[in-house]
PDB file of C-alpha atoms in Angstrom:
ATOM      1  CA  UNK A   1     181.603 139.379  91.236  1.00 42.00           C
ATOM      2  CA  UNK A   2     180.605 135.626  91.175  1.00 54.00           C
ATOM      3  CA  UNK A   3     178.174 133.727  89.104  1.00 84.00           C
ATOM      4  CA  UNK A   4     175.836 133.624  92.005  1.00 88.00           C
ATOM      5  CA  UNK A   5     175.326 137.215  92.343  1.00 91.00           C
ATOM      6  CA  UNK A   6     175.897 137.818  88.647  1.00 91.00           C
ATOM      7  CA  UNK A   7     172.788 135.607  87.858  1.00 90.00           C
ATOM      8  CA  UNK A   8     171.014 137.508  90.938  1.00 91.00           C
ATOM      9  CA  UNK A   9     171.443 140.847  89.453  1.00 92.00           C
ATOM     10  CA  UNK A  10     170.443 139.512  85.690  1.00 92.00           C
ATOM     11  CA  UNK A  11     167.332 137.104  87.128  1.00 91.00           C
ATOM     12  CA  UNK A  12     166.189 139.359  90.202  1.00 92.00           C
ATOM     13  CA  UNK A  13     167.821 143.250  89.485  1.00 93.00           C
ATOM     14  CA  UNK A  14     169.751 142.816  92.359  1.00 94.00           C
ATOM     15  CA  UNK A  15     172.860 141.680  93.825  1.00 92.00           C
ATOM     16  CA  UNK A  16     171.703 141.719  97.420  1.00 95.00           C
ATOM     17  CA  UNK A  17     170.912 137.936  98.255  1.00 95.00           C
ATOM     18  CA  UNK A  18     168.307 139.613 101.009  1.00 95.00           C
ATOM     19  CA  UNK A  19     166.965 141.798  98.280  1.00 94.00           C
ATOM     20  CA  UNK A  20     166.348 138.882  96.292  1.00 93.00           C
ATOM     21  CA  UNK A  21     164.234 136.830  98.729  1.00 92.00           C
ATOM     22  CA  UNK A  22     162.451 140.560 100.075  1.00 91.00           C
ATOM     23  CA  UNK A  23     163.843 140.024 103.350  1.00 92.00           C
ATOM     24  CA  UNK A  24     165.891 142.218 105.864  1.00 92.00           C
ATOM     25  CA  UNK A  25     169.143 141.312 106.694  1.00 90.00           C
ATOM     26  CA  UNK A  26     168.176 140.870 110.097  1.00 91.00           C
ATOM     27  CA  UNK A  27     165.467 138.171 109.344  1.00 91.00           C
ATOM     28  CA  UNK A  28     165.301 135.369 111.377  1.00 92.00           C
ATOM     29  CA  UNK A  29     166.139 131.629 109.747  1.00 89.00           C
ATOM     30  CA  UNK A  30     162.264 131.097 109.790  1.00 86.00           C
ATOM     31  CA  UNK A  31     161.662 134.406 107.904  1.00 91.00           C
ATOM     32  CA  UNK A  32     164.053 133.356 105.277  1.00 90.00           C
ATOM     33  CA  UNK A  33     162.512 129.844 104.964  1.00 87.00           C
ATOM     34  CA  UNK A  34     159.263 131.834 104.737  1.00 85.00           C
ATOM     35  CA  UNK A  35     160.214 134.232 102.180  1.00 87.00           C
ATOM     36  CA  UNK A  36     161.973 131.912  99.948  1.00 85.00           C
ATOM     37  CA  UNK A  37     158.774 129.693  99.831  1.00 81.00           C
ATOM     38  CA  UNK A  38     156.923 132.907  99.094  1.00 83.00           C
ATOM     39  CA  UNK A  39     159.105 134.297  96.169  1.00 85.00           C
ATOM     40  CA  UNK A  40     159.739 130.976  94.626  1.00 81.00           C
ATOM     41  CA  UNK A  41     155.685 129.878  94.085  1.00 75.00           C
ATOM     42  CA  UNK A  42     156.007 132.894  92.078  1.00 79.00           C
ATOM     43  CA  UNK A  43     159.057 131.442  89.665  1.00 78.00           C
ATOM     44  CA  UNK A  44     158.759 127.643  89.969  1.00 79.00           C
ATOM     45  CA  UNK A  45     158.743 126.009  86.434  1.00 77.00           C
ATOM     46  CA  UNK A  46     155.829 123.751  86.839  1.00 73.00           C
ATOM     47  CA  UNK A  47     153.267 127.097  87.528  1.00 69.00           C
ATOM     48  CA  UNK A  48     154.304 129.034  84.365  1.00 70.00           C
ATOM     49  CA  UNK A  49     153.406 128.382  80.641  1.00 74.00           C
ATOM     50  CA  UNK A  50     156.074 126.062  78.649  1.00 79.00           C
ATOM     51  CA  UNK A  51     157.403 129.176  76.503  1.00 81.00           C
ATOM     52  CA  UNK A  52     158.596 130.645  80.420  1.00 83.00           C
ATOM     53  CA  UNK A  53     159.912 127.470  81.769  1.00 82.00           C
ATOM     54  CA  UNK A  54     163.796 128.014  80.779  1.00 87.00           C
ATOM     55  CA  UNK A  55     163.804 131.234  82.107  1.00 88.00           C
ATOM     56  CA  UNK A  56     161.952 130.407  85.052  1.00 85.00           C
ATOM     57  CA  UNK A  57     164.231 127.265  86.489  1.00 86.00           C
ATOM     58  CA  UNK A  58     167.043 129.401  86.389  1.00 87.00           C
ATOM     59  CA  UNK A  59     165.529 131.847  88.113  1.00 89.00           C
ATOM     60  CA  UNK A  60     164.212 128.671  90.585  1.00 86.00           C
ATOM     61  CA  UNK A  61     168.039 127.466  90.712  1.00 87.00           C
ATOM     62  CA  UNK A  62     168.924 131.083  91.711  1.00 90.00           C
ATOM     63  CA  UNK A  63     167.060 131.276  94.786  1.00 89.00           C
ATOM     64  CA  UNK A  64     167.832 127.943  95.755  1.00 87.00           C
ATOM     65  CA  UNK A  65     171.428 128.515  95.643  1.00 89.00           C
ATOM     66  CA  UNK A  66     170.491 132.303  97.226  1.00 91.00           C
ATOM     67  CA  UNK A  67     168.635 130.023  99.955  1.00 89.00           C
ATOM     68  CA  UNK A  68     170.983 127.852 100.905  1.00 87.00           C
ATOM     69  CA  UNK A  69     173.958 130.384 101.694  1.00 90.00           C
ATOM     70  CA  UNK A  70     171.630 132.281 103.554  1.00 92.00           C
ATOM     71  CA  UNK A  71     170.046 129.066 105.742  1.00 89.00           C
ATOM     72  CA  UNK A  72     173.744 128.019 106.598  1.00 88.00           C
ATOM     73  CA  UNK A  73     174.776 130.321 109.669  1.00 91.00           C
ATOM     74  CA  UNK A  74     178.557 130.091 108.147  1.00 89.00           C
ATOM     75  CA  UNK A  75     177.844 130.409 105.021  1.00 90.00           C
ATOM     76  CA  UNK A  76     175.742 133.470 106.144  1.00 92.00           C
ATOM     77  CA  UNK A  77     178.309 135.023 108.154  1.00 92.00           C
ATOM     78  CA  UNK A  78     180.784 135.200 105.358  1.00 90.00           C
ATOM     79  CA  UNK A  79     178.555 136.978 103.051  1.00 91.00           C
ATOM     80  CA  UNK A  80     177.241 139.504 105.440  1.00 92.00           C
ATOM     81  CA  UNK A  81     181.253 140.183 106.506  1.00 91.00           C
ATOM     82  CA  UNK A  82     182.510 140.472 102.906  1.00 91.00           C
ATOM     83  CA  UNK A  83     179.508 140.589 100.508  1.00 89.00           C
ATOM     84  CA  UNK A  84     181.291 137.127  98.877  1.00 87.00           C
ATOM     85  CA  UNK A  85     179.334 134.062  98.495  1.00 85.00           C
ATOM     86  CA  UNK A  86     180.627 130.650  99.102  1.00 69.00           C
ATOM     87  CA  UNK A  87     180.071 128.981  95.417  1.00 68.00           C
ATOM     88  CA  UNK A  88     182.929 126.519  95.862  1.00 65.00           C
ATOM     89  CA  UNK A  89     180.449 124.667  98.356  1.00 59.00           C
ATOM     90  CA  UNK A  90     176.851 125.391  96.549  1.00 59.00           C
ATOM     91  CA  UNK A  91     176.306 122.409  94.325  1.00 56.00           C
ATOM     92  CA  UNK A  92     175.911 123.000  90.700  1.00 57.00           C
ATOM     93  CA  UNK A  93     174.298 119.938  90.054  1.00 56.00           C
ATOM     94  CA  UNK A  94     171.613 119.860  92.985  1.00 58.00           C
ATOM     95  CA  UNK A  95     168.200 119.019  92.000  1.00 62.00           C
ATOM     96  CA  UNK A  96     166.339 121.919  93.599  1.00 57.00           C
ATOM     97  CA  UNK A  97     163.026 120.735  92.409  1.00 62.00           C
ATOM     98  CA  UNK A  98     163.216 118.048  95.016  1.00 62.00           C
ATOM     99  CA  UNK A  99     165.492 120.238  97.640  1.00 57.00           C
ATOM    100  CA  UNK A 100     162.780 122.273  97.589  1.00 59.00           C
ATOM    101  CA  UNK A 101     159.796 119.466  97.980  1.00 59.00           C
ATOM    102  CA  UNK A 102     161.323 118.509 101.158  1.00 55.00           C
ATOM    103  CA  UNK A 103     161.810 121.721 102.623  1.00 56.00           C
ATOM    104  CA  UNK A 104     158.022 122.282 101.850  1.00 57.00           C
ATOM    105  CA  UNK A 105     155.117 119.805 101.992  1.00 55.00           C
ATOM    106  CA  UNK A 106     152.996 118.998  99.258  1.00 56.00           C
ATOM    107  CA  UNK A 107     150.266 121.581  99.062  1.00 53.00           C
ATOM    108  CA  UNK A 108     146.795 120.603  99.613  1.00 57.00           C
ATOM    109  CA  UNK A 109     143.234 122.361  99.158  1.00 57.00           C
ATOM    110  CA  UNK A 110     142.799 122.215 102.587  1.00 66.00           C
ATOM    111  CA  UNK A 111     146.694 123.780 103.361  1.00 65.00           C
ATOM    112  CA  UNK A 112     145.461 126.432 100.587  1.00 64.00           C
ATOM    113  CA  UNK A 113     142.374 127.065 102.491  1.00 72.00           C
ATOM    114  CA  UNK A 114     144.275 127.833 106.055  1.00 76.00           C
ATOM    115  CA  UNK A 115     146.699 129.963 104.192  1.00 76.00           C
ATOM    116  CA  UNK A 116     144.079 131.887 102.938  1.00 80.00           C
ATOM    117  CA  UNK A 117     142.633 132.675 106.316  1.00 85.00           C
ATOM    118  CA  UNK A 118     145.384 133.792 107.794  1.00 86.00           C
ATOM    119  CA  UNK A 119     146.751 135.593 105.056  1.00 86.00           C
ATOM    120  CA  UNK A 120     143.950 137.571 104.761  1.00 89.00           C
ATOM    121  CA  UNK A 121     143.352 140.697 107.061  1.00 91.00           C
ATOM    122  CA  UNK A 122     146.849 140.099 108.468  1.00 92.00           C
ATOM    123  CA  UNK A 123     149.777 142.370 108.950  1.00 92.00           C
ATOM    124  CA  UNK A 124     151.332 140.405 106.082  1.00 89.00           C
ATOM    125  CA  UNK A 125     148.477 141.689 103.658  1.00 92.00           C
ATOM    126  CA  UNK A 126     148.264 144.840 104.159  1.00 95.00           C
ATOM    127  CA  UNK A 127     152.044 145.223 103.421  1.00 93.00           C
ATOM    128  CA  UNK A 128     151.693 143.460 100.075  1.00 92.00           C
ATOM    129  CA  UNK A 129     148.467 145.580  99.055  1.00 95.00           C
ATOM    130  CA  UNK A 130     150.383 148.965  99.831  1.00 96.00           C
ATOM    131  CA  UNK A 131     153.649 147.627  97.694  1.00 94.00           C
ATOM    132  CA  UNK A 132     151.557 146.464  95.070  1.00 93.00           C
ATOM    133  CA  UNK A 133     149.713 149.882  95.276  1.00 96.00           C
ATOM    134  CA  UNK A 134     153.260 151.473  95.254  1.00 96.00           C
ATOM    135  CA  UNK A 135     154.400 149.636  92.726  1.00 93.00           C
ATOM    136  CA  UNK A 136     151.601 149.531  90.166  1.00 94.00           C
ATOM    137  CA  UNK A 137     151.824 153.164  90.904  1.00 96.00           C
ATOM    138  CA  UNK A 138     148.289 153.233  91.879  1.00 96.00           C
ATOM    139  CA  UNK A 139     146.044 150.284  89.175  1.00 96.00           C
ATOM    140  CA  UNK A 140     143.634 148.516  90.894  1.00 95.00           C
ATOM    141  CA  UNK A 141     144.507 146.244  88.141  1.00 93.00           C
ATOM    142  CA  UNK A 142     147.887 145.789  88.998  1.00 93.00           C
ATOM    143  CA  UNK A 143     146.973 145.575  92.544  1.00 94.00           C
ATOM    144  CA  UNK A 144     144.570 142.708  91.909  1.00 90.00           C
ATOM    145  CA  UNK A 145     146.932 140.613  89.781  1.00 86.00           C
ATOM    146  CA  UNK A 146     149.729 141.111  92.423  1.00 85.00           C
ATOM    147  CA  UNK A 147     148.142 140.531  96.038  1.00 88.00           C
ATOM    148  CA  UNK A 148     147.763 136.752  96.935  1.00 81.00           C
ATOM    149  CA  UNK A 149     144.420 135.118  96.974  1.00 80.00           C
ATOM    150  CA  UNK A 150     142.297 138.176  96.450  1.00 85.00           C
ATOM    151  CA  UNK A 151     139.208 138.191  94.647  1.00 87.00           C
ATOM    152  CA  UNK A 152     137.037 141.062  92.815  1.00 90.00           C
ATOM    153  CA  UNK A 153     135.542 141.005  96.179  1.00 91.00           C
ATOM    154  CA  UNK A 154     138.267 141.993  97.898  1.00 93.00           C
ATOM    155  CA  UNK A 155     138.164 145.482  96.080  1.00 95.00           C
ATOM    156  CA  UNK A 156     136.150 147.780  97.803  1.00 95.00           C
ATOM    157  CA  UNK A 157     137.893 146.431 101.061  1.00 96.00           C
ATOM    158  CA  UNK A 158     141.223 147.323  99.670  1.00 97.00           C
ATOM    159  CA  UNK A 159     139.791 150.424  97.866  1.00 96.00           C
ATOM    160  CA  UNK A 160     138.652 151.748 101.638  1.00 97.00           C
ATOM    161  CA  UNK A 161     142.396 150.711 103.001  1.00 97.00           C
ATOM    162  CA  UNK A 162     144.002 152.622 100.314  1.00 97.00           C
ATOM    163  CA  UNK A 163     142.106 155.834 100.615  1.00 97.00           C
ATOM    164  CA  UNK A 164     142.565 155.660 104.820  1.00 97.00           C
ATOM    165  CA  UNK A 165     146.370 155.298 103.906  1.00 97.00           C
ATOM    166  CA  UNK A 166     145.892 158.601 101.724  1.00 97.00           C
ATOM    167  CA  UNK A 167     144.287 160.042 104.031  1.00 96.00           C
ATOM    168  CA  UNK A 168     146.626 159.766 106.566  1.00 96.00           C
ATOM    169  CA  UNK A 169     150.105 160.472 104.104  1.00 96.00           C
ATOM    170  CA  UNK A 170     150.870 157.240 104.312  1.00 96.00           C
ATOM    171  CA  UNK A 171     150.907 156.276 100.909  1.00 97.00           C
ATOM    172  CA  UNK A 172     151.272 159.019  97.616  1.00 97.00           C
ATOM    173  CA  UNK A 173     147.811 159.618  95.833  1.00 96.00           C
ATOM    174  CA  UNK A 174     147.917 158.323  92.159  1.00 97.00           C
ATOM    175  CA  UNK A 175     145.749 159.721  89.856  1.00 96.00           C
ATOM    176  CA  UNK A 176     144.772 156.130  88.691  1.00 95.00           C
ATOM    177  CA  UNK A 177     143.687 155.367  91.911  1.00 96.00           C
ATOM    178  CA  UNK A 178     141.489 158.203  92.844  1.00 95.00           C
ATOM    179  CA  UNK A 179     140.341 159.070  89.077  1.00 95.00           C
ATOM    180  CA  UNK A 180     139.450 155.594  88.146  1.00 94.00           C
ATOM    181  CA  UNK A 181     136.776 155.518  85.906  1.00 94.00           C
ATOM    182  CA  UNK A 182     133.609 153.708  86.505  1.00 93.00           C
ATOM    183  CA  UNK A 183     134.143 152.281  82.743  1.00 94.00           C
ATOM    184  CA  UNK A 184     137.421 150.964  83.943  1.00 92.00           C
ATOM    185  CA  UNK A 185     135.947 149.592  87.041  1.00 92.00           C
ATOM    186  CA  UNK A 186     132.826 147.890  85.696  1.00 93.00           C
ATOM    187  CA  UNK A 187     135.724 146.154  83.282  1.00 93.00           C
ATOM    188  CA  UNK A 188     137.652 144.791  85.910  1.00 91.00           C
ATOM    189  CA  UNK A 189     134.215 143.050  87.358  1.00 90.00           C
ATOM    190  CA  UNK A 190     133.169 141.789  83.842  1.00 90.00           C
ATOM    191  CA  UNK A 191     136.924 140.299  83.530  1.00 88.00           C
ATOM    192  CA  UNK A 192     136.787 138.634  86.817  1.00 84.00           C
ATOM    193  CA  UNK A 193     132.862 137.277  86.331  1.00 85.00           C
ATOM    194  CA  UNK A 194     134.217 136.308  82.965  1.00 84.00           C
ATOM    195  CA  UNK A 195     137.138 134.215  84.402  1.00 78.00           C
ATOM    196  CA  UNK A 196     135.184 132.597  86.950  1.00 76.00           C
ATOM    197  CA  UNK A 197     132.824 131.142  84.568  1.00 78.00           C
ATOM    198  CA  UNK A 198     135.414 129.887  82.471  1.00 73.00           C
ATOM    199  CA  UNK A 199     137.037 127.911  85.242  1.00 67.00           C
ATOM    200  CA  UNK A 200     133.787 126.460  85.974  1.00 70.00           C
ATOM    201  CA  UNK A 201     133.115 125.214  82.243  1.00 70.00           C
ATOM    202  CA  UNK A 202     136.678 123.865  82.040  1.00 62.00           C
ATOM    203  CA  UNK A 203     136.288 122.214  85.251  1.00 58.00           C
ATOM    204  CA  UNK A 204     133.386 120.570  84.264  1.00 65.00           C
ATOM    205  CA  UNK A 205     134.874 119.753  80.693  1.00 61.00           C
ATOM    206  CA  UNK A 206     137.932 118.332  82.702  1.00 53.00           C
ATOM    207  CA  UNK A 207     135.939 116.636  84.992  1.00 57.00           C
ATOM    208  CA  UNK A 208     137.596 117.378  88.097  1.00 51.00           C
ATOM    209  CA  UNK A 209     136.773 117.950  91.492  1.00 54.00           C
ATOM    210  CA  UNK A 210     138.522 119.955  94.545  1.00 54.00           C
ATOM    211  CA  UNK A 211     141.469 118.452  94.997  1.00 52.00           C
ATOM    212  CA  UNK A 212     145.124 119.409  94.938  1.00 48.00           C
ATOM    213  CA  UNK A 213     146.034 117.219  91.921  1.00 52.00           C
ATOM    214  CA  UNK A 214     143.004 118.916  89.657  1.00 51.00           C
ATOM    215  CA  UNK A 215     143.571 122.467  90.577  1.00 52.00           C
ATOM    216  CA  UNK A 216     147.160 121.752  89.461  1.00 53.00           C
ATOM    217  CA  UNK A 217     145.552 120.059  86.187  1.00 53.00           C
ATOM    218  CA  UNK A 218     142.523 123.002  85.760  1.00 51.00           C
ATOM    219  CA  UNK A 219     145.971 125.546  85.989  1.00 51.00           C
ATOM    220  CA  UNK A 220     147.779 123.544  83.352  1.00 52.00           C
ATOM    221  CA  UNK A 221     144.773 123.169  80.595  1.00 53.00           C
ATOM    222  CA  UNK A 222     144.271 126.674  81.255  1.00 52.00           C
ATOM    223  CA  UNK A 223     148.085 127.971  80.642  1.00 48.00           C
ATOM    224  CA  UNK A 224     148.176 125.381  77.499  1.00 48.00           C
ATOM    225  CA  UNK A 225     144.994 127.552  75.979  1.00 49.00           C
ATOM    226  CA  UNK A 226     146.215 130.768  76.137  1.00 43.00           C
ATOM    227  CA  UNK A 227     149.469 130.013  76.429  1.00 39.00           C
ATOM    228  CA  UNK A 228     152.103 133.870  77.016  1.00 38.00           C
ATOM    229  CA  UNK A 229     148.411 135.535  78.326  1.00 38.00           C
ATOM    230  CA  UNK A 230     149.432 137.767  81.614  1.00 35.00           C
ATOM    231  CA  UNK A 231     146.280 138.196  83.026  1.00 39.00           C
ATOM    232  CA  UNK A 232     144.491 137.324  86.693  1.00 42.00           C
ATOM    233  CA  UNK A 233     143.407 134.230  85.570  1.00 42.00           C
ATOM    234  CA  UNK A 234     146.064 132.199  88.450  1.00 43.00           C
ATOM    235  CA  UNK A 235     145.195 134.709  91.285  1.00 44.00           C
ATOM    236  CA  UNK A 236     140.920 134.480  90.704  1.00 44.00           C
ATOM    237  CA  UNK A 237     140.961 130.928  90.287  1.00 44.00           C
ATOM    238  CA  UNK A 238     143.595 130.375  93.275  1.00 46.00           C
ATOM    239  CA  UNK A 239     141.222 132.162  95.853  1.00 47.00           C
ATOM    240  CA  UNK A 240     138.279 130.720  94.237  1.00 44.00           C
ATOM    241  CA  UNK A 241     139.438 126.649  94.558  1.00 42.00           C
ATOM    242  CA  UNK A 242     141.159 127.593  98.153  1.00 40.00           C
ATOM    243  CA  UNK A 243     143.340 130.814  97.082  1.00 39.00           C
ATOM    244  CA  UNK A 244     147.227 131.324  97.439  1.00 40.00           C
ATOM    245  CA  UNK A 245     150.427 129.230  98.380  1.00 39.00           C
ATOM    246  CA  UNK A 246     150.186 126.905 101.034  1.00 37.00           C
ATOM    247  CA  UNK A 247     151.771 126.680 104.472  1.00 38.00           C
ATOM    248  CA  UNK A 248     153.057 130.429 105.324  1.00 38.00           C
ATOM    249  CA  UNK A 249     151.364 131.044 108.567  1.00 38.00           C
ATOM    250  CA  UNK A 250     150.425 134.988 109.014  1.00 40.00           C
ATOM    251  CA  UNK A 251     149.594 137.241 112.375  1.00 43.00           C
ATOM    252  CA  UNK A 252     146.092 138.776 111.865  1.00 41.00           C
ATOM    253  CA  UNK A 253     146.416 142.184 112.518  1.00 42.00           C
ATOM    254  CA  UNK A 254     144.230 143.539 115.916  1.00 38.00           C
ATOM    255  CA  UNK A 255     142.870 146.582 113.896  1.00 41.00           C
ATOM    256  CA  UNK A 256     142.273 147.477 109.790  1.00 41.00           C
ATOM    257  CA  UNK A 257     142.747 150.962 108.680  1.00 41.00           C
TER     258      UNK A 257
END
């Protein structure tokens, strides 16, 4: 086994380079551009706290590496014949910060802002909201922290999606989902209400205004005061300021369950 697929299997739990971007093998070279955009906002060093950032670029060096075998038709071909990946030919030394800067534009609120409406209420959505609900085994908490540029608002929308999809045997019922309690759920609200005020106060403390450059900065005071904290902080204040990654385009989808 290689380094490559070693570090794949260590970073990732996998040694499927598809499996690591969340792609099928069949995607198309757009769809891999696309997903490896998607899966590395989630990793890239300069969006976690500094206690994260070691593990973090390596995990960002991964899926460059992962991304260029699989954006190379050749490169491509071999692996998919033999499982083997072409290391020999994958720089070492390649500064994928800036490899990946020009594969994507710098994002903007206004890029941030179109992402969001597309994103939401689109085919691509509603397939992240039922593996979130799948994988959080049924927390609305989990779901909220995990689904891009959703808000507390979002939840009664995604609460009536859910329970069509159980409905229907689509998705397994989870006890935490249909036995929430209204404690739980007033919590979640109080959290989110909570949040939002806070990124008000700091962005008036800051002084900054909507732009890309003070979202970034609003993100960074934030992660340097509660530095290690897992929480929704990043996904509230996202949607709130413009919500999400910029760019990926999504189909809306003609009818919501």
């Amino acid at each position: 086994m290689s380094g490559l697929l070693e570090g794949c299997k260590e970073c990732f739990g996998t040694q499927n380079l598809y499996e690591v971007l969340q792609v099928q093998n069949k995607a198309s070279e757009n769809e891999v551009k696309k997903a490896y955009h998607k899966v590395s906002l989630k990793v890239h060093p300069d969006r976690v706290d500094e206690g994260e950032k070691q593990e973090a670029t390596r995990k960002f060096q991964i899926l460059g590496k992962v991304y260029c075998i699989l954006s190379d038709p050749e490169k491509r071909a071999v692996y998919d014949e033999t499982g083997e990946v072409d290391e020999e030919n994958t720089p070492e030394d390649k500064d994928w910060n800036q490899y990946w800067r020009l594969l994507f534009k710098k994002i903007t609120i206004e890029s941030i802002k179109n992402f969001e409406r597309e994103y939401k209420e689109s085919e691509e959505e509603l397939n992240d909201l039922k593996q979130a609900y799948l994988d959080g085994k049924g927390s609305m908490d989990y779901i909220m922290t995990n689904v891009l540029c959703c808000t507390i608002d979002d939840e009664p929308r995604f609460t009536k999606i859910l329970q069509g999809w159980i409905k229907e045997n689509e998705v397994p019922k989870f006890d935490s989902f249909t036995k929430e309690s209204k404690k739980k759920k007033e919590s979640r609200k109080r959290k989110a209400k909570a949040e939002e005020a806070e990124a008000e106060e700091m962005k008036k403390q800051l002084g900054l205004n909507d732009t890309a450059d003070s979202l970034q900065a609003l993100i960074l005071e934030r992660n340097k005061k509660r530095a290690g904290e897992m929480d929704s902080f990043l996904d509230s204040l996202a949607a709130k300021y413009g919500g999400g990654a910029g760019g990926k385009k999504s189909n809306k989808k003609s009818g919501k369950k």
